[in-house]
């Protein structure tokens, strides 16, 4: 069971990564303000798999994974709600784990496997989680919805893999897919329309537990 | 179609499709990411460039100079728009502050420039290089500090801001039981999930804007007015809107700057406001300070009720109408309300979900709870004793429907209200202090002129077009249900196209008038279409029946598609409302019931159960209507417990301007929610006999939470949000 410790390491990396990104931004703007505004962007090659297809990019190194998906691949399902990792609308699955795609640069994902909402199902062939969201009306405006669904798919996998959460009473026992566990784990995905009660019903339905 | 006499039986009453809890017809697109929002229209105009907005760093004053040299030199930059370069701009009817500031600055983060570049990253980086020198002026940012000098708010339209009936002062002075308390609600943000975003493209002197907007016709007019071009030259397209809540009723800086940027760059430009800019750049719900006085007889009959509210806005702005509901909600012969409006130099205040009632009921319904306690009455019973079936200011004017008492009684029964202890802080569940709270919900039913076009194609599909918007409310679905019911079709034989200003002008989405008004417009268009079909088929219009995809008359039955064999048949009409809303007060009602647990040591508040019982006319789709109500209850819970735009009173801006600082409810904050709709039709409201529910759900719920916290702890908090610091030093001692 390496998952929990991997997760912890990822969180630390993320904090370090964020701090570094902030530092770079401010120093580069100082640099640019001093003179050479004519230095062009750093263009970097990167390739990764998106929804089963290998994609090659040549990207401005500042491009987030979110903008690579939205602005370069025109996969619009992954939403930009805050661009700051505060709302969860941009949640995608990378190598099977959910992340905020706005908080990570595209060039950091060389060789990885990205699954977006478009990779889960289509209007004519819905993924069970997508179908459950429709059935339980787990959305209104629909803007946070792809992120909620990707997150929900990730949550059920995490519970299955035995990853504990803040509300798990016993960190070593297999967590249950209780409503409290779902609410806690889904709390990084904001829905301002307030469909939470229905979203929990949808996820519970897919998890096989009685609502 | 003119609606000026109460509705009688019509095809909608069949309820084969209307009234059914159908899944949203746009659901599969939304859950697969294939519903496209404004910023995602990559293919509508080629060669789109990216704009990034620069916001003012001061709240009030002037721009002294702008140094754009470094930004212009930055890689990829195509053009920079400022007030100086934009030429003469007007101001929209619905905007208080200008959308592009300079040299005068009216509020913090007012847009002062748009940097347009080849890529998003380049535009963002170059925007950091724009150097602006300001001369900062002193501003007023603190409502409490200027409140006492605030004059009466000016009346808007026919709605007075100062009302008086009977002798309030005398009746209050002599009332045997009375309450005189002050309450406050903070500034709040819509914080819809989709940031304001627009793509603009010019074709000669004609502008097309793909944007995120609730009110297409208003915004076409305001865009034309701001740019100084004819309305006919502006087209707005807004098929999906990622939430609005009033924040997208008007054009905002993204739309104007995209248009100006596209004109300057000579190619299409897309602009989205960044999340941290939304809170100060756009509108918000203004803070209020409210004073409520209630006088009653010992048996709980209100004899005097007075409600005063103070709010602030930029010069030329309007008040938060927090006293509105108090004119109509409870009986009482002697009454007064007053709205005062201070000038503040904060960002523009404007409508947010249930403007007026949402903050007004947050205060009034705590006052009612306090008064019930003074009288020794159950708070449900106290409200019931003061029900009125007529407009208390004009007793000759009845409510069209008013079932508040039933909402409260049914809610109390369902929620187990009889188990509530009248003594605060007397129920424990482990470490939790447990309490129940109740509040009335009230919101007026507004009706708005609304048009639609229904076209029958030779494939038998009816296509409905209207500039109406679906902001998550379920408009696509209820319009399809309306057309299906009218034309005797299954819902999958109806196609709905919305949010395009080239379609007939509708009511738009605001003030919870959208569902009832827009479907009435579709009803009117379908009546026209039915007439045209009957005529085409040579049927006697009096006895033709539309059902099962066919038109039937006597023993003849013809498939609907046959009528369009030689070409499309079009029905287009607009519903217009007479004065039934003047002869009868049309409102929606509800009862909110909330159970909270308050952690005995830390004061942490957890919602345990929530129930709303609503009486809102015919419910067109119980599934999407229920979602409207639970969503509003969630927003109301946020207002009660966490939402608070914190003002820097020296510099005049909202400090917590992102979703980490401005907290809104998340999954873990919200329990299972129950909603009950009373079976009701209101023939005074429209041929649909429906009313709105989108705002009713937020009305009163905040006070129900506050009252539950009081019941749990014995701590009465009158200043929202009820955060634990306001409870901690007064919690019962932990035993």
mmCIF file of N, CA and C in Angstrom, chain B residues 218-265:
data_model
loop_
_atom_site.group_PDB
_atom_site.id
_atom_site.type_symbol
_atom_site.label_atom_id
_atom_site.label_comp_id
_atom_site.label_asym_id
_atom_site.label_seq_id
_atom_site.Cartn_x
_atom_site.Cartn_y
_atom_site.Cartn_z
ATOM 1 N N UNK B 218 -31.551 43.482 -22.861
ATOM 2 C CA UNK B 218 -30.989 44.590 -22.078
ATOM 3 C C UNK B 218 -29.539 44.833 -22.506
ATOM 4 N N UNK B 219 -28.821 43.743 -22.663
ATOM 5 C CA UNK B 219 -27.378 43.858 -22.871
ATOM 6 C C UNK B 219 -27.035 44.265 -24.295
ATOM 7 N N UNK B 220 -27.875 43.873 -25.254
ATOM 8 C CA UNK B 220 -27.706 44.391 -26.618
ATOM 9 C C UNK B 220 -27.840 45.918 -26.577
ATOM 10 N N UNK B 221 -28.877 46.378 -25.900
ATOM 11 C CA UNK B 221 -29.127 47.810 -25.806
ATOM 12 C C UNK B 221 -27.983 48.545 -25.132
ATOM 13 N N UNK B 222 -27.478 47.961 -24.036
ATOM 14 C CA UNK B 222 -26.410 48.641 -23.303
ATOM 15 C C UNK B 222 -25.079 48.603 -24.048
ATOM 16 N N UNK B 223 -24.836 47.520 -24.774
ATOM 17 C CA UNK B 223 -23.599 47.456 -25.559
ATOM 18 C C UNK B 223 -23.639 48.503 -26.665
ATOM 19 N N UNK B 224 -24.799 48.617 -27.329
ATOM 20 C CA UNK B 224 -24.943 49.610 -28.394
ATOM 21 C C UNK B 224 -24.784 51.016 -27.832
ATOM 22 N N UNK B 225 -25.414 51.250 -26.691
ATOM 23 C CA UNK B 225 -25.359 52.581 -26.069
ATOM 24 C C UNK B 225 -23.921 52.925 -25.669
ATOM 25 N N UNK B 226 -23.224 51.950 -25.111
ATOM 26 C CA UNK B 226 -21.853 52.210 -24.656
ATOM 27 C C UNK B 226 -20.931 52.482 -25.834
ATOM 28 N N UNK B 227 -21.101 51.713 -26.893
ATOM 29 C CA UNK B 227 -20.233 51.897 -28.063
ATOM 30 C C UNK B 227 -20.714 53.026 -28.967
ATOM 31 N N UNK B 228 -21.943 53.488 -28.763
ATOM 32 C CA UNK B 228 -22.485 54.541 -29.623
ATOM 33 C C UNK B 228 -22.789 54.044 -31.025
ATOM 34 N N UNK B 229 -23.298 52.820 -31.114
ATOM 35 C CA UNK B 229 -23.673 52.259 -32.417
ATOM 36 C C UNK B 229 -25.135 51.812 -32.358
ATOM 37 N N UNK B 230 -25.779 51.652 -33.512
ATOM 38 C CA UNK B 230 -27.190 51.230 -33.472
ATOM 39 C C UNK B 230 -27.331 49.817 -32.897
ATOM 40 N N UNK B 231 -28.454 49.600 -32.212
ATOM 41 C CA UNK B 231 -28.729 48.285 -31.617
ATOM 42 C C UNK B 231 -28.710 47.179 -32.667
ATOM 43 N N UNK B 232 -29.151 47.543 -33.876
ATOM 44 C CA UNK B 232 -29.238 46.554 -34.956
ATOM 45 C C UNK B 232 -27.854 46.003 -35.319
ATOM 46 N N UNK B 233 -26.820 46.739 -34.935
ATOM 47 C CA UNK B 233 -25.469 46.292 -35.295
ATOM 48 C C UNK B 233 -24.825 45.420 -34.223
ATOM 49 N N UNK B 234 -25.599 45.085 -33.201
ATOM 50 C CA UNK B 234 -25.037 44.271 -32.113
ATOM 51 C C UNK B 234 -25.800 42.956 -32.028
ATOM 52 N N UNK B 235 -25.064 41.856 -32.044
ATOM 53 C CA UNK B 235 -25.682 40.549 -31.817
ATOM 54 C C UNK B 235 -24.998 39.893 -30.617
ATOM 55 N N UNK B 236 -25.812 39.390 -29.708
ATOM 56 C CA UNK B 236 -25.288 38.679 -28.534
ATOM 57 C C UNK B 236 -25.696 37.217 -28.624
ATOM 58 N N UNK B 237 -24.770 36.342 -28.297
ATOM 59 C CA UNK B 237 -25.064 34.913 -28.295
ATOM 60 C C UNK B 237 -24.613 34.337 -26.956
ATOM 61 N N UNK B 238 -25.521 33.697 -26.271
ATOM 62 C CA UNK B 238 -25.228 33.215 -24.920
ATOM 63 C C UNK B 238 -25.999 31.934 -24.640
ATOM 64 N N UNK B 239 -25.595 30.836 -25.297
ATOM 65 C CA UNK B 239 -26.393 29.612 -25.193
ATOM 66 C C UNK B 239 -26.267 28.906 -23.841
ATOM 67 N N UNK B 240 -25.092 28.967 -23.235
ATOM 68 C CA UNK B 240 -24.918 28.369 -21.901
ATOM 69 C C UNK B 240 -24.252 29.390 -20.993
ATOM 70 N N UNK B 241 -24.754 29.490 -19.792
ATOM 71 C CA UNK B 241 -24.247 30.476 -18.838
ATOM 72 C C UNK B 241 -23.872 29.723 -17.570
ATOM 73 N N UNK B 242 -22.611 29.853 -17.196
ATOM 74 C CA UNK B 242 -22.132 29.102 -16.031
ATOM 75 C C UNK B 242 -22.458 29.774 -14.714
ATOM 76 N N UNK B 243 -23.743 30.025 -14.524
ATOM 77 C CA UNK B 243 -24.213 30.672 -13.302
ATOM 78 C C UNK B 243 -24.232 32.179 -13.457
ATOM 79 N N UNK B 244 -25.195 32.804 -12.814
ATOM 80 C CA UNK B 244 -25.325 34.256 -12.906
ATOM 81 C C UNK B 244 -25.720 34.868 -11.571
ATOM 82 N N UNK B 245 -26.866 34.439 -11.057
ATOM 83 C CA UNK B 245 -27.367 34.901 -9.754
ATOM 84 C C UNK B 245 -27.532 36.416 -9.702
ATOM 85 N N UNK B 246 -27.680 37.046 -10.861
ATOM 86 C CA UNK B 246 -27.808 38.501 -10.918
ATOM 87 C C UNK B 246 -26.521 39.180 -11.352
ATOM 88 N N UNK B 247 -25.417 38.465 -11.250
ATOM 89 C CA UNK B 247 -24.123 39.058 -11.599
ATOM 90 C C UNK B 247 -23.894 39.178 -13.098
ATOM 91 N N UNK B 248 -24.762 38.532 -13.881
ATOM 92 C CA UNK B 248 -24.614 38.607 -15.333
ATOM 93 C C UNK B 248 -25.880 39.177 -15.983
ATOM 94 N N UNK B 249 -26.604 40.011 -15.217
ATOM 95 C CA UNK B 249 -27.775 40.675 -15.785
ATOM 96 C C UNK B 249 -27.368 41.731 -16.795
ATOM 97 N N UNK B 250 -26.143 42.208 -16.673
ATOM 98 C CA UNK B 250 -25.710 43.377 -17.431
ATOM 99 C C UNK B 250 -24.419 43.068 -18.176
ATOM 100 N N UNK B 251 -24.097 43.899 -19.197
ATOM 101 C CA UNK B 251 -22.770 43.744 -19.777
ATOM 102 C C UNK B 251 -21.738 44.218 -18.757
ATOM 103 N N UNK B 252 -20.612 43.552 -18.773
ATOM 104 C CA UNK B 252 -19.537 43.920 -17.861
ATOM 105 C C UNK B 252 -18.271 44.198 -18.686
ATOM 106 N N UNK B 253 -17.176 44.426 -18.003
ATOM 107 C CA UNK B 253 -15.943 44.880 -18.665
ATOM 108 C C UNK B 253 -15.441 43.883 -19.702
ATOM 109 N N UNK B 254 -15.625 42.590 -19.457
ATOM 110 C CA UNK B 254 -15.141 41.587 -20.420
ATOM 111 C C UNK B 254 -15.786 41.803 -21.783
ATOM 112 N N UNK B 255 -17.086 42.105 -21.790
ATOM 113 C CA UNK B 255 -17.811 42.261 -23.057
ATOM 114 C C UNK B 255 -17.377 43.536 -23.779
ATOM 115 N N UNK B 256 -17.356 44.632 -23.042
ATOM 116 C CA UNK B 256 -16.982 45.900 -23.675
ATOM 117 C C UNK B 256 -15.531 45.855 -24.164
ATOM 118 N N UNK B 257 -14.651 45.342 -23.312
ATOM 119 C CA UNK B 257 -13.233 45.354 -23.689
ATOM 120 C C UNK B 257 -12.934 44.368 -24.815
ATOM 121 N N UNK B 258 -13.656 43.264 -24.863
ATOM 122 C CA UNK B 258 -13.482 42.351 -25.998
ATOM 123 C C UNK B 258 -13.868 43.074 -27.291
ATOM 124 N N UNK B 259 -14.974 43.820 -27.242
ATOM 125 C CA UNK B 259 -15.422 44.554 -28.436
ATOM 126 C C UNK B 259 -14.400 45.618 -28.831
ATOM 127 N N UNK B 260 -13.921 46.364 -27.852
ATOM 128 C CA UNK B 260 -12.939 47.419 -28.152
ATOM 129 C C UNK B 260 -11.609 46.817 -28.602
ATOM 130 N N UNK B 261 -11.219 45.732 -27.949
ATOM 131 C CA UNK B 261 -9.962 45.066 -28.304
ATOM 132 C C UNK B 261 -10.015 44.507 -29.713
ATOM 133 N N UNK B 262 -11.155 43.919 -30.066
ATOM 134 C CA UNK B 262 -11.301 43.338 -31.401
ATOM 135 C C UNK B 262 -11.264 44.432 -32.465
ATOM 136 N N UNK B 263 -11.867 45.576 -32.136
ATOM 137 C CA UNK B 263 -11.856 46.677 -33.092
ATOM 138 C C UNK B 263 -10.420 47.191 -33.275
ATOM 139 N N UNK B 264 -9.714 47.319 -32.153
ATOM 140 C CA UNK B 264 -8.353 47.864 -32.234
ATOM 141 C C UNK B 264 -7.383 46.872 -32.880
ATOM 142 N N UNK B 265 -7.575 45.593 -32.611
ATOM 143 C CA UNK B 265 -6.639 44.582 -33.130
ATOM 144 C C UNK B 265 -7.006 44.177 -34.558
#
